[in-house]
Amino acid sequence: MLFTSTYLQSGTYLLGVCLFSIAFLVFLNASVSFVISDRLGVHHGIGDDVGTLGFADELVAIVMCPVWGILSDRIGVRTVCVVGYACVGLALFLFVQAKNVYPQLLMARLLFSVGGAATTTMVTAILPAMTAPSPPPDDQVNRPSLHTTSPSLSSELTVTPARLSNSTPPLSAAPSAKPPSAASPSRLAGLVGIFTGSGALLALGVFLPLPAWFSQRLNLSPSQAIADSYYVVGSIALLVSAACFLGLRHITGEAHKSLRHLLLPRRTDAPPHRPKPYATLFLSASRLAFTDLNIGLGYLGGAVARASSVGITLFIPLYIHAYFIRSGLCTGDPARGTEEMKHQCRRAYLLSAQLTGTSQLAALLFSPLVGWASDRFRRLNAPLLLGAALGVGAYSGFALLSSPEPTSARGGSPLVFVLAALIGLSQISAIVCSLGMIGRGVLSSKAGAANGQNPPPFADEEEAGTDAAAAAAATSPSQPNGAETTEVDPLLPPKPLDDPAAPENERDRAHLQGSIAGLYSLAGGAGILLLTKLGGWLFDRVAVAAPFWLLAGFNAVLLLVGCAVGGWVGVRGRMKRRVEE
């Protein structure tokens, strides 16, 4: 089972939020140079303008990702999705209305970044809700056990067949106390990887050819064809916003979030449902990086995953272009990027497209398998560790290549395609496993909340699930009024997980899932900035292969931390079994 949500909610999440979260960004990045040249008539310094717009976009996204995540914990993920896609659509309209690069085109790009940060953050924030078990009604969770009047123990000393049959619960009643099963966030993360990758293909195969189609079929000028293309894609963004408004209603854990909580909570709000201050949400989500193994390792995996995506799309083309120039096969400046390669060095551009395409195709094909493996072998996070080990080997091997060409004429080898595929597999492992770990970190307390149990602070799913099932079979806090109880029933009900007095790591994390998603995106943005700035400096000053050594180091850190976490979980498990024995 992949979902516990409704078909409408699941379809909106996959076909709306996930599919288009990347599609609009890919379309804009691939077509912004045509807006500058064909729409604004700028023909010099296009590379510098594109780079400045992209850098400003990333800076805004780093700030807005945690902001949108924290806001979603107050106003709900549905509202953030609606506003985010509306901002994307409006920004695309304004893009082709701009009369100059600075400040008009820059302002439109910043508005797009604000909306794009909201949509990408909600991909992570909504995932736990799609697989969360349905919580019991509030009156059942928070209601104390009602003990009925029973005869004294002395009157029951005489055992009769009737009393024996009444006092012994039937064996068939035990399965009814089994807690509701939740779907796997790790398997859903594999499906999310497919849909986000398909969104990039949608942008390249459908959105990007629109200007040429309008120009050929409708006889429009290049400027008008670009404008009409942006109008069409912007309208699609607004339709996705409307679809999110209709399809993301009544998501699990969102019942007490609304726009009226944007500023200050009302005094009439009940304490368990009163929204937390923004600073508290941010600090609580940050603290979980050190108190919850799943979430902390998920943050680190997200940073490595985003850095790997930049390594594939940016440094592989630069590395190939630099090799061709060094070999005298073409002329041009590799620092000017792919646009320079298209005109001055077509062979290098084609090889770059083949290698990056191989990497992305491998990631897309292996995404569901990685999701299944992440769920099947979650105890020691084996798929994440394997992906990090593959990343260390693949990036190191790529840096040691004497030639990136697949032919042996100049020392190349077809092994380069194998290394590219392994790089893609390492990237998708980090993406899917980190998403799954974030989802499991949020659900580790929510699953316990659904059964009235307080889970351990460190989420070890296999042990926690067994303990929760056993505890739920022994005591059920949601007994009906006037129900018969036994001598082993607790006199006081368990503390509800949304109680503010409960410890942070034992509280239901539905109120933190947006903040956690925002910090996850913040970690990814930090990984991108670190790789682009430090990797670019090393590319120019040290060696053209230095960024790949840096990426190998990132994966090595993830591997070491993952092994340490796995070892700690194993030691805890052995200590727990030893205590129980």
Coordinates of C-alpha atoms in Angstrom, one line a residue:
M1 CA 0.0 0.0 0.0
L2 CA 1.5 3.4 -1.1
F3 CA -1.2 5.8 0.2
T4 CA -3.6 6.1 3.1
S5 CA -5.0 9.3 1.6
T6 CA -8.0 9.5 -0.8
Y7 CA -7.6 9.0 -4.5
L8 CA -8.2 12.7 -5.1
Q9 CA -5.6 13.8 -2.6
S10 CA -3.0 11.3 -3.9
G11 CA -3.6 12.2 -7.6
T12 CA -3.3 15.9 -6.9
Y13 CA -0.1 15.3 -5.0
L14 CA 1.6 13.2 -7.7
L15 CA 0.1 14.7 -10.9
G16 CA 0.0 18.3 -9.6
V17 CA 2.5 19.1 -6.8
C18 CA 5.2 16.6 -7.8
L19 CA 5.0 16.6 -11.6
F20 CA 5.0 20.4 -12.0
S21 CA 7.3 21.4 -9.1
I22 CA 10.3 20.9 -11.3
A23 CA 8.7 21.3 -14.7
F24 CA 8.2 25.1 -14.5
L25 CA 11.8 25.6 -13.2
V26 CA 13.3 23.6 -16.0
F27 CA 11.3 25.5 -18.6
L28 CA 12.3 28.9 -17.2
N29 CA 16.0 28.0 -17.0
A30 CA 16.1 26.6 -20.5
S31 CA 14.2 29.5 -22.1
V32 CA 15.4 32.6 -20.1
S33 CA 18.2 33.3 -22.6
F34 CA 15.7 33.5 -25.4
V35 CA 13.6 36.0 -23.5
I36 CA 16.7 38.2 -23.0
S37 CA 17.8 37.9 -26.7
D38 CA 14.5 37.7 -28.7
R39 CA 12.2 39.6 -26.4
L40 CA 14.4 42.3 -24.9
G41 CA 16.8 42.5 -27.8
V42 CA 20.0 42.1 -25.7
H43 CA 22.7 40.3 -27.6
H44 CA 25.8 40.9 -25.4
G45 CA 26.5 39.7 -21.9
I46 CA 23.6 37.2 -22.0
G47 CA 25.6 34.7 -20.0
D48 CA 26.3 37.2 -17.2
D49 CA 22.6 38.2 -17.1
V50 CA 21.5 34.6 -16.9
G51 CA 24.0 33.8 -14.2
T52 CA 23.0 36.8 -12.1
L53 CA 19.3 35.9 -12.4
G54 CA 20.0 32.3 -11.4
F55 CA 22.2 33.3 -8.4
A56 CA 19.5 35.7 -7.2
D57 CA 16.9 33.0 -7.6
E58 CA 18.9 30.5 -5.4
L59 CA 19.5 33.1 -2.7
V60 CA 15.8 33.9 -2.4
A61 CA 14.9 30.1 -2.5
I62 CA 17.3 29.4 0.4
V63 CA 15.5 32.0 2.5
M64 CA 12.0 31.2 1.4
C65 CA 12.1 27.4 1.7
P66 CA 12.2 27.4 5.5
V67 CA 9.8 30.3 5.6
W68 CA 7.2 28.5 3.5
G69 CA 7.7 25.3 5.5
I70 CA 7.1 27.1 8.8
L71 CA 4.1 29.0 7.4
S72 CA 2.6 25.7 6.3
D73 CA 2.6 24.5 9.9
R74 CA 0.4 27.5 10.7
I75 CA -1.8 27.9 7.6
G76 CA -1.7 24.4 6.0
V77 CA 0.1 22.9 3.1
R78 CA -2.9 23.3 0.8
T79 CA -2.8 27.1 1.1
V80 CA 1.0 27.2 0.5
C81 CA 0.6 25.1 -2.6
V82 CA -2.2 27.3 -4.0
V83 CA -0.2 30.5 -3.3
G84 CA 3.1 29.0 -4.6
Y85 CA 1.7 27.9 -8.0
A86 CA -0.2 31.2 -8.3
C87 CA 3.1 33.1 -7.8
V88 CA 4.7 30.9 -10.5
G89 CA 2.0 31.6 -13.0
L90 CA 2.0 35.3 -12.3
A91 CA 5.8 35.5 -12.6
L92 CA 5.7 33.8 -16.0
F93 CA 3.2 36.4 -17.2
L94 CA 5.4 39.2 -15.9
F95 CA 8.5 37.7 -17.4
V96 CA 7.4 38.5 -21.0
Q97 CA 6.0 41.9 -20.0
A98 CA 9.4 43.1 -18.7
K99 CA 11.1 45.9 -20.8
N100 CA 14.6 45.5 -19.3
V101 CA 16.7 43.0 -17.5
Y102 CA 17.3 45.2 -14.4
P103 CA 15.1 45.7 -12.5
Q104 CA 12.0 44.3 -14.2
L105 CA 13.1 40.9 -15.3
L106 CA 15.0 40.5 -12.0
M107 CA 11.9 41.2 -10.0
A108 CA 9.9 38.7 -12.1
R109 CA 12.6 36.1 -11.4
L110 CA 12.5 36.8 -7.7
L111 CA 8.7 36.3 -7.7
F112 CA 9.1 33.0 -9.5
S113 CA 11.7 32.0 -6.9
V114 CA 9.3 32.7 -4.1
G115 CA 6.6 30.6 -5.7
G116 CA 9.0 27.8 -6.7
A117 CA 10.4 27.6 -3.2
A118 CA 6.8 27.0 -1.9
T119 CA 6.1 24.3 -4.4
T120 CA 9.3 22.3 -4.0
T121 CA 9.1 22.5 -0.2
M122 CA 5.5 21.2 -0.2
V123 CA 6.7 18.1 -2.1
T124 CA 8.5 17.1 1.1
A125 CA 5.9 18.5 3.5
I126 CA 2.9 16.7 2.0
L127 CA 4.6 13.3 1.7
P128 CA 4.1 12.2 5.3
A129 CA 0.5 13.1 5.2
M130 CA -0.1 10.9 2.2
T131 CA 1.1 7.8 4.2
A132 CA 0.0 8.8 7.7
P133 CA -2.5 6.5 9.5
S134 CA -5.9 8.2 10.2
P135 CA -5.9 9.4 13.8
P136 CA -8.8 8.5 16.1
P137 CA -11.3 11.1 17.1
D138 CA -10.2 13.6 19.7
D139 CA -12.8 12.5 22.2
Q140 CA -11.4 9.0 22.0
V141 CA -7.7 9.9 22.3
N142 CA -8.1 12.4 25.2
R143 CA -10.9 10.6 27.1
P144 CA -9.8 8.9 30.3
S145 CA -10.6 5.3 30.9
L146 CA -14.0 4.9 32.5
H147 CA -13.9 2.1 35.1
T148 CA -17.3 0.6 35.8
T149 CA -18.5 -0.6 39.2
S150 CA -17.5 -4.3 39.8
P151 CA -18.1 -6.7 42.6
S152 CA -15.4 -7.0 45.3
L153 CA -12.6 -9.4 44.9
S154 CA -13.8 -11.5 47.8
S155 CA -17.2 -12.1 46.1
E156 CA -15.4 -13.5 43.1
L157 CA -13.4 -16.2 45.0
T158 CA -16.0 -18.8 44.0
V159 CA -15.2 -19.6 40.4
T160 CA -18.1 -20.7 38.3
P161 CA -18.2 -21.6 34.6
A162 CA -20.2 -18.5 33.8
R163 CA -17.7 -16.2 35.6
L164 CA -14.8 -17.9 33.9
S165 CA -16.3 -17.4 30.5
N166 CA -17.2 -13.7 31.2
S167 CA -13.7 -12.9 32.7
T168 CA -11.7 -14.4 29.9
P169 CA -11.6 -12.3 26.7
P170 CA -12.0 -14.4 23.5
L171 CA -8.9 -15.0 21.5
S172 CA -10.6 -13.6 18.4
A173 CA -10.7 -10.2 20.0
A174 CA -7.0 -9.6 19.9
P175 CA -6.7 -8.9 16.2
S176 CA -9.3 -6.1 16.6
A177 CA -6.8 -4.2 18.7
K178 CA -4.2 -4.2 16.0
P179 CA -3.2 -0.6 15.2
P180 CA -4.0 0.7 11.7
S181 CA -1.2 0.2 9.3
A182 CA 0.4 3.1 7.6
A183 CA 1.7 3.2 4.1
S184 CA 5.4 3.4 3.5
P185 CA 6.9 6.9 2.9
S186 CA 10.0 5.3 1.5
R187 CA 8.1 3.5 -1.3
L188 CA 6.1 6.7 -2.0
A189 CA 9.4 8.6 -2.2
G190 CA 10.5 6.4 -5.1
L191 CA 7.2 7.2 -6.9
V192 CA 7.8 10.9 -6.2
G193 CA 11.2 10.6 -7.8
I194 CA 9.6 9.2 -11.0
F195 CA 7.0 12.1 -11.2
T196 CA 9.5 14.9 -10.5
G197 CA 11.8 13.4 -13.2
S198 CA 8.8 13.1 -15.5
G199 CA 8.1 16.8 -14.9
A200 CA 11.6 17.7 -16.2
L201 CA 10.9 15.6 -19.3
L202 CA 7.5 17.3 -19.7
A203 CA 9.2 20.7 -19.7
L204 CA 11.8 19.6 -22.2
G205 CA 9.5 17.7 -24.5
V206 CA 6.3 19.8 -24.4
F207 CA 6.9 23.3 -22.9
L208 CA 10.2 24.1 -24.5
P209 CA 9.2 23.4 -28.1
L210 CA 6.2 25.7 -27.8
P211 CA 8.0 28.8 -29.2
A212 CA 9.1 26.9 -32.3
W213 CA 5.6 25.5 -32.8
F214 CA 3.9 28.9 -32.5
S215 CA 6.5 30.4 -34.9
Q216 CA 6.0 27.7 -37.6
R217 CA 2.3 27.0 -37.3
L218 CA 1.0 30.4 -36.6
N219 CA 3.6 32.5 -38.4
L220 CA 4.5 34.5 -35.3
S221 CA 7.7 36.5 -34.8
P222 CA 10.2 35.0 -32.3
S223 CA 9.4 37.6 -29.7
Q224 CA 5.6 37.0 -29.9
A225 CA 6.2 33.2 -30.0
I226 CA 8.2 33.4 -26.8
A227 CA 5.5 35.6 -25.1
D228 CA 2.6 33.2 -26.1
S229 CA 4.6 30.2 -24.8
Y230 CA 5.0 31.9 -21.4
Y231 CA 1.3 32.8 -21.4
V232 CA 0.4 29.1 -22.0
V233 CA 2.8 27.7 -19.4
G234 CA 1.7 30.4 -16.9
S235 CA -1.9 29.5 -17.4
I236 CA -1.1 25.9 -16.7
A237 CA 0.5 27.0 -13.4
L238 CA -2.7 28.8 -12.4
L239 CA -4.7 25.6 -13.3
V240 CA -2.4 23.6 -11.1
S241 CA -3.0 26.1 -8.3
A242 CA -6.8 25.7 -8.7
A243 CA -6.3 21.9 -8.7
C244 CA -4.4 22.0 -5.4
F245 CA -7.2 24.1 -3.9
L246 CA -9.7 21.5 -4.8
G247 CA -7.7 18.3 -4.4
L248 CA -5.7 18.9 -1.2
R249 CA -8.7 19.4 1.1
H250 CA -9.0 17.6 4.4
I251 CA -5.4 16.2 4.5
T252 CA -4.5 14.2 7.6
G253 CA -3.0 16.5 10.3
E254 CA -4.3 19.7 8.6
A255 CA -7.6 20.1 10.4
H256 CA -6.5 22.8 12.8
K257 CA -4.4 24.9 10.3
S258 CA -5.9 27.9 8.6
L259 CA -5.2 31.4 7.4
R260 CA -6.5 32.8 10.7
H261 CA -3.4 31.4 12.3
L262 CA -1.1 33.4 10.0
L263 CA -0.4 36.1 12.6
L264 CA -1.4 35.5 16.2
P265 CA -3.5 32.6 17.7
R266 CA -6.9 33.4 19.1
R267 CA -7.4 33.0 22.8
T268 CA -10.3 30.7 22.1
D269 CA -8.0 28.1 20.5
A270 CA -7.7 25.0 22.6
P271 CA -4.1 24.5 23.9
P272 CA -3.4 21.3 22.0
H273 CA -4.4 22.9 18.7
R274 CA -3.1 26.4 19.4
P275 CA -0.4 27.2 16.7
K276 CA 3.1 27.4 18.0
P277 CA 5.2 30.6 17.5
Y278 CA 7.3 30.7 14.4
A279 CA 10.6 30.7 16.3
T280 CA 9.5 27.6 18.3
L281 CA 8.6 25.8 15.0
F282 CA 12.0 26.6 13.5
L283 CA 14.0 25.7 16.7
S284 CA 12.0 22.4 17.2
A285 CA 12.7 21.3 13.6
S286 CA 16.4 22.2 13.9
R287 CA 16.7 20.3 17.2
L288 CA 15.3 17.2 15.6
A289 CA 18.4 17.0 13.5
F290 CA 20.3 16.0 16.6
T291 CA 17.6 14.1 18.5
D292 CA 16.1 12.0 15.7
L293 CA 18.3 9.8 13.6
N294 CA 16.0 9.6 10.7
I295 CA 15.5 13.4 10.4
G296 CA 19.2 14.3 11.0
L297 CA 20.4 11.8 8.4
G298 CA 17.7 13.0 6.0
Y299 CA 18.9 16.6 6.2
L300 CA 22.4 15.5 5.4
G301 CA 21.2 13.2 2.6
G302 CA 19.2 16.1 1.1
A303 CA 22.2 18.3 1.0
V304 CA 24.3 15.7 -0.8
A305 CA 21.4 14.9 -3.2
R306 CA 21.0 18.5 -4.3
A307 CA 24.8 19.0 -4.6
S308 CA 24.9 15.8 -6.8
S309 CA 22.2 17.3 -9.1
V310 CA 24.3 20.4 -9.7
G311 CA 27.4 18.2 -10.3
I312 CA 25.6 16.3 -13.0
T313 CA 24.1 19.3 -14.8
L314 CA 26.9 21.8 -14.4
F315 CA 30.3 20.3 -13.8
I316 CA 30.1 17.3 -16.2
P317 CA 29.6 19.7 -19.2
L318 CA 32.3 22.0 -18.0
Y319 CA 34.7 19.1 -17.5
I320 CA 34.1 17.8 -21.0
H321 CA 34.4 21.3 -22.6
A322 CA 37.7 21.9 -20.8
Y323 CA 39.0 18.6 -22.0
F324 CA 38.1 19.3 -25.6
I325 CA 39.8 22.7 -25.4
R326 CA 42.9 21.3 -23.8
S327 CA 43.1 18.7 -26.5
G328 CA 42.7 21.3 -29.3
L329 CA 39.4 19.8 -30.5
C330 CA 37.5 23.1 -30.1
T331 CA 37.8 26.7 -29.0
G332 CA 35.9 28.7 -26.5
D333 CA 35.7 29.5 -22.8
P334 CA 34.3 26.7 -20.6
A335 CA 33.2 29.3 -18.0
R336 CA 30.5 30.5 -20.4
G337 CA 28.6 27.3 -20.1
T338 CA 26.5 25.3 -22.5
E339 CA 25.4 28.2 -24.7
E340 CA 29.0 28.7 -25.8
M341 CA 29.4 25.0 -26.3
K342 CA 26.5 24.8 -28.6
H343 CA 28.1 27.3 -31.1
Q344 CA 31.8 26.8 -30.7
C345 CA 32.1 23.1 -29.7
R346 CA 29.2 21.0 -30.9
R347 CA 30.9 17.7 -30.3
A348 CA 31.5 18.5 -26.6
Y349 CA 27.9 19.6 -26.2
L350 CA 26.6 16.3 -27.7
L351 CA 28.8 14.2 -25.5
S352 CA 27.7 16.3 -22.4
A353 CA 24.1 15.7 -23.4
Q354 CA 24.7 12.0 -23.8
L355 CA 26.4 11.6 -20.4
T356 CA 24.0 13.8 -18.4
G357 CA 21.1 12.1 -20.2
T358 CA 22.5 8.6 -19.2
S359 CA 22.8 9.8 -15.6
Q360 CA 19.3 11.2 -15.4
L361 CA 17.8 8.2 -17.2
A362 CA 19.4 5.8 -14.7
A363 CA 18.0 7.9 -11.9
L364 CA 14.5 7.8 -13.3
L365 CA 14.5 4.0 -14.0
F366 CA 16.0 3.0 -10.6
S367 CA 13.8 5.4 -8.5
P368 CA 11.0 2.9 -7.7
L369 CA 13.6 0.1 -7.0
V370 CA 15.4 2.4 -4.6
G371 CA 12.1 3.3 -2.9
W372 CA 11.3 -0.3 -2.4
A373 CA 14.8 -1.1 -1.1
S374 CA 14.7 1.9 1.3
D375 CA 11.5 0.5 2.8
R376 CA 12.6 -3.1 2.9
F377 CA 16.1 -2.5 4.4
R378 CA 15.3 0.5 6.5
R379 CA 16.9 -0.7 9.8
L380 CA 20.5 0.2 8.9
N381 CA 19.6 2.5 5.9
A382 CA 21.5 0.1 3.6
P383 CA 20.3 1.6 0.3
L384 CA 21.5 5.1 1.4
L385 CA 24.9 3.7 2.4
L386 CA 25.2 1.8 -0.8
G387 CA 24.3 4.8 -2.9
A388 CA 26.8 6.9 -1.0
A389 CA 29.5 4.3 -1.6
L390 CA 28.6 4.2 -5.3
G391 CA 28.9 8.0 -5.3
V392 CA 32.4 7.9 -3.8
G393 CA 33.6 5.4 -6.4
A394 CA 31.8 6.9 -9.4
Y395 CA 32.9 10.5 -8.8
S396 CA 36.5 9.4 -8.0
G397 CA 36.5 7.3 -11.2
F398 CA 35.2 10.2 -13.3
A399 CA 37.9 12.5 -11.9
L400 CA 40.6 9.9 -12.8
L401 CA 39.5 9.5 -16.4
S402 CA 42.2 10.4 -18.9
S403 CA 39.5 11.1 -21.5
P404 CA 35.7 11.5 -21.1
E405 CA 35.1 10.2 -24.7
P406 CA 33.6 6.8 -25.1
T407 CA 36.0 5.8 -27.9
S408 CA 39.5 4.6 -27.4
A409 CA 41.0 6.9 -30.1
R410 CA 42.3 9.4 -27.5
G411 CA 42.4 7.1 -24.5
G412 CA 38.7 7.0 -23.8
S413 CA 36.5 4.1 -22.8
P414 CA 32.8 3.1 -22.8
L415 CA 33.3 2.9 -19.0
V416 CA 32.4 6.6 -18.9
F417 CA 28.7 5.7 -19.5
V418 CA 28.8 3.2 -16.7
L419 CA 30.3 5.9 -14.4
A420 CA 27.6 8.3 -15.5
A421 CA 24.9 5.8 -14.7
L422 CA 26.4 5.1 -11.3
I423 CA 26.4 8.8 -10.6
G424 CA 22.7 9.0 -11.4
L425 CA 22.0 6.0 -9.2
S426 CA 23.9 7.6 -6.3
Q427 CA 21.9 10.8 -6.8
I428 CA 18.5 9.1 -6.8
S429 CA 19.5 7.0 -3.8
A430 CA 20.3 10.2 -1.8
I431 CA 17.0 11.8 -2.9
V432 CA 14.6 9.0 -2.4
C433 CA 16.2 7.7 0.9
S434 CA 16.4 11.1 2.4
L435 CA 12.8 11.9 1.5
G436 CA 11.7 8.5 3.0
M437 CA 13.7 9.1 6.2
I438 CA 12.1 12.6 6.6
G439 CA 8.7 11.0 6.1
R440 CA 9.4 8.2 8.6
G441 CA 10.8 10.7 11.1
V442 CA 7.5 12.6 11.0
L443 CA 5.3 9.5 11.0
S444 CA 7.3 7.8 13.8
S445 CA 5.3 9.8 16.4
K446 CA 2.1 10.1 14.3
A447 CA 1.8 6.3 14.1
G448 CA 2.1 6.2 17.9
A449 CA -0.5 8.9 18.2
A450 CA -3.0 6.9 16.2
N451 CA -2.6 4.1 18.7
G452 CA -2.3 6.1 21.9
Q453 CA 1.3 5.2 22.4
N454 CA 4.3 7.3 22.9
P455 CA 7.2 6.1 20.6
P456 CA 10.8 6.2 21.6
P457 CA 12.8 9.3 20.8
F458 CA 15.0 7.5 18.3
A459 CA 12.7 6.1 15.6
D460 CA 13.6 2.5 15.0
E461 CA 10.6 1.5 13.0
E462 CA 10.7 -2.3 13.2
E463 CA 11.0 -2.3 17.0
A464 CA 8.6 0.6 17.5
G465 CA 6.0 -1.0 15.3
T466 CA 6.2 -4.3 17.3
D467 CA 6.1 -2.5 20.6
A468 CA 3.1 -0.3 19.6
A469 CA 1.2 -3.3 18.4
A470 CA 1.8 -5.2 21.6
A471 CA 1.0 -2.2 23.7
A472 CA -2.2 -1.5 21.8
A473 CA -3.3 -5.2 22.2
A474 CA -2.7 -4.9 26.0
T475 CA -4.3 -1.6 26.7
S476 CA -6.6 0.5 24.5
P477 CA -7.2 4.1 25.5
S478 CA -10.2 4.4 23.2
Q479 CA -12.6 2.2 25.0
P480 CA -16.3 3.1 24.5
N481 CA -18.3 4.6 27.3
G482 CA -19.2 2.1 30.0
A483 CA -16.9 -0.6 28.6
E484 CA -15.8 -3.4 30.9
T485 CA -12.2 -2.9 32.0
T486 CA -9.7 -5.3 33.6
E487 CA -7.4 -5.0 36.6
V488 CA -4.4 -4.3 34.2
D489 CA -6.1 -1.2 32.6
P490 CA -4.3 2.1 33.5
L491 CA -6.0 4.3 36.0
L492 CA -4.9 7.4 34.0
P493 CA -5.0 7.7 30.3
P494 CA -1.7 8.1 28.3
K495 CA -0.7 11.6 27.7
P496 CA -1.8 12.7 24.2
L497 CA 1.0 13.3 21.8
D498 CA -0.2 16.8 21.0
D499 CA 0.0 17.8 24.6
P500 CA 2.4 20.8 24.9
A501 CA 3.7 19.3 28.2
A502 CA 4.9 16.1 26.4
P503 CA 8.6 15.9 25.5
E504 CA 9.5 17.2 22.0
N505 CA 10.6 13.9 20.7
E506 CA 7.5 12.1 22.0
R507 CA 5.0 14.6 20.6
D508 CA 2.9 14.3 17.4
R509 CA 5.0 15.9 14.6
A510 CA 2.1 16.9 12.4
H511 CA 2.6 20.4 13.6
L512 CA 6.2 20.3 12.5
Q513 CA 6.1 18.5 9.1
G514 CA 6.3 21.8 7.1
S515 CA 9.1 23.2 9.2
I516 CA 11.0 19.9 8.8
A517 CA 10.5 20.1 5.0
G518 CA 11.7 23.7 5.0
L519 CA 14.9 22.8 6.7
Y520 CA 15.3 19.9 4.4
S521 CA 15.1 22.2 1.4
L522 CA 17.4 24.7 3.2
A523 CA 20.0 21.9 3.6
G524 CA 19.7 21.2 -0.1
G525 CA 20.2 24.8 -1.0
A526 CA 23.3 25.1 1.2
G527 CA 24.7 22.0 -0.5
I528 CA 24.2 23.7 -3.9
L529 CA 25.8 27.0 -2.9
L530 CA 28.8 25.2 -1.3
L531 CA 29.4 23.1 -4.4
T532 CA 28.9 25.8 -7.0
K533 CA 31.1 28.4 -5.2
L534 CA 33.8 26.1 -3.8
G535 CA 33.7 23.7 -6.8
G536 CA 33.9 26.6 -9.3
W537 CA 36.9 28.0 -7.5
L538 CA 38.6 24.7 -7.4
F539 CA 37.8 24.2 -11.1
D540 CA 39.6 27.4 -12.0
R541 CA 42.4 27.4 -9.5
V542 CA 43.3 23.8 -8.8
A543 CA 42.1 21.3 -11.4
V544 CA 39.2 20.7 -13.7
A545 CA 38.5 17.4 -11.9
A546 CA 38.5 19.0 -8.4
P547 CA 34.6 19.4 -8.2
F548 CA 34.3 15.6 -8.7
W549 CA 36.7 15.0 -5.8
L550 CA 34.6 17.4 -3.8
L551 CA 31.4 15.4 -4.6
A552 CA 33.2 12.2 -3.7
G553 CA 34.0 13.8 -0.3
F554 CA 30.4 14.8 0.2
N555 CA 29.3 11.2 -0.4
A556 CA 32.1 9.9 1.9
V557 CA 30.8 12.1 4.7
L558 CA 27.3 10.8 4.2
L559 CA 28.6 7.2 4.2
L560 CA 30.6 7.7 7.4
V561 CA 27.7 9.4 9.2
G562 CA 25.3 6.7 7.9
C563 CA 27.5 3.9 9.2
A564 CA 27.8 5.6 12.6
V565 CA 24.0 5.9 12.8
G566 CA 23.5 2.3 11.7
G567 CA 26.1 1.2 14.3
W568 CA 24.3 3.2 17.0
V569 CA 21.0 1.7 16.1
G570 CA 22.5 -1.8 16.3
V571 CA 24.1 -1.2 19.7
R572 CA 20.8 0.2 21.0
G573 CA 18.9 -2.9 19.7
R574 CA 21.3 -5.3 21.4
M575 CA 21.2 -3.3 24.7
K576 CA 17.4 -3.3 24.6
R577 CA 17.2 -7.0 24.0
R578 CA 19.8 -7.6 26.8
V579 CA 17.7 -5.6 29.3
E580 CA 14.5 -7.4 28.3
E581 CA 16.2 -10.8 28.9

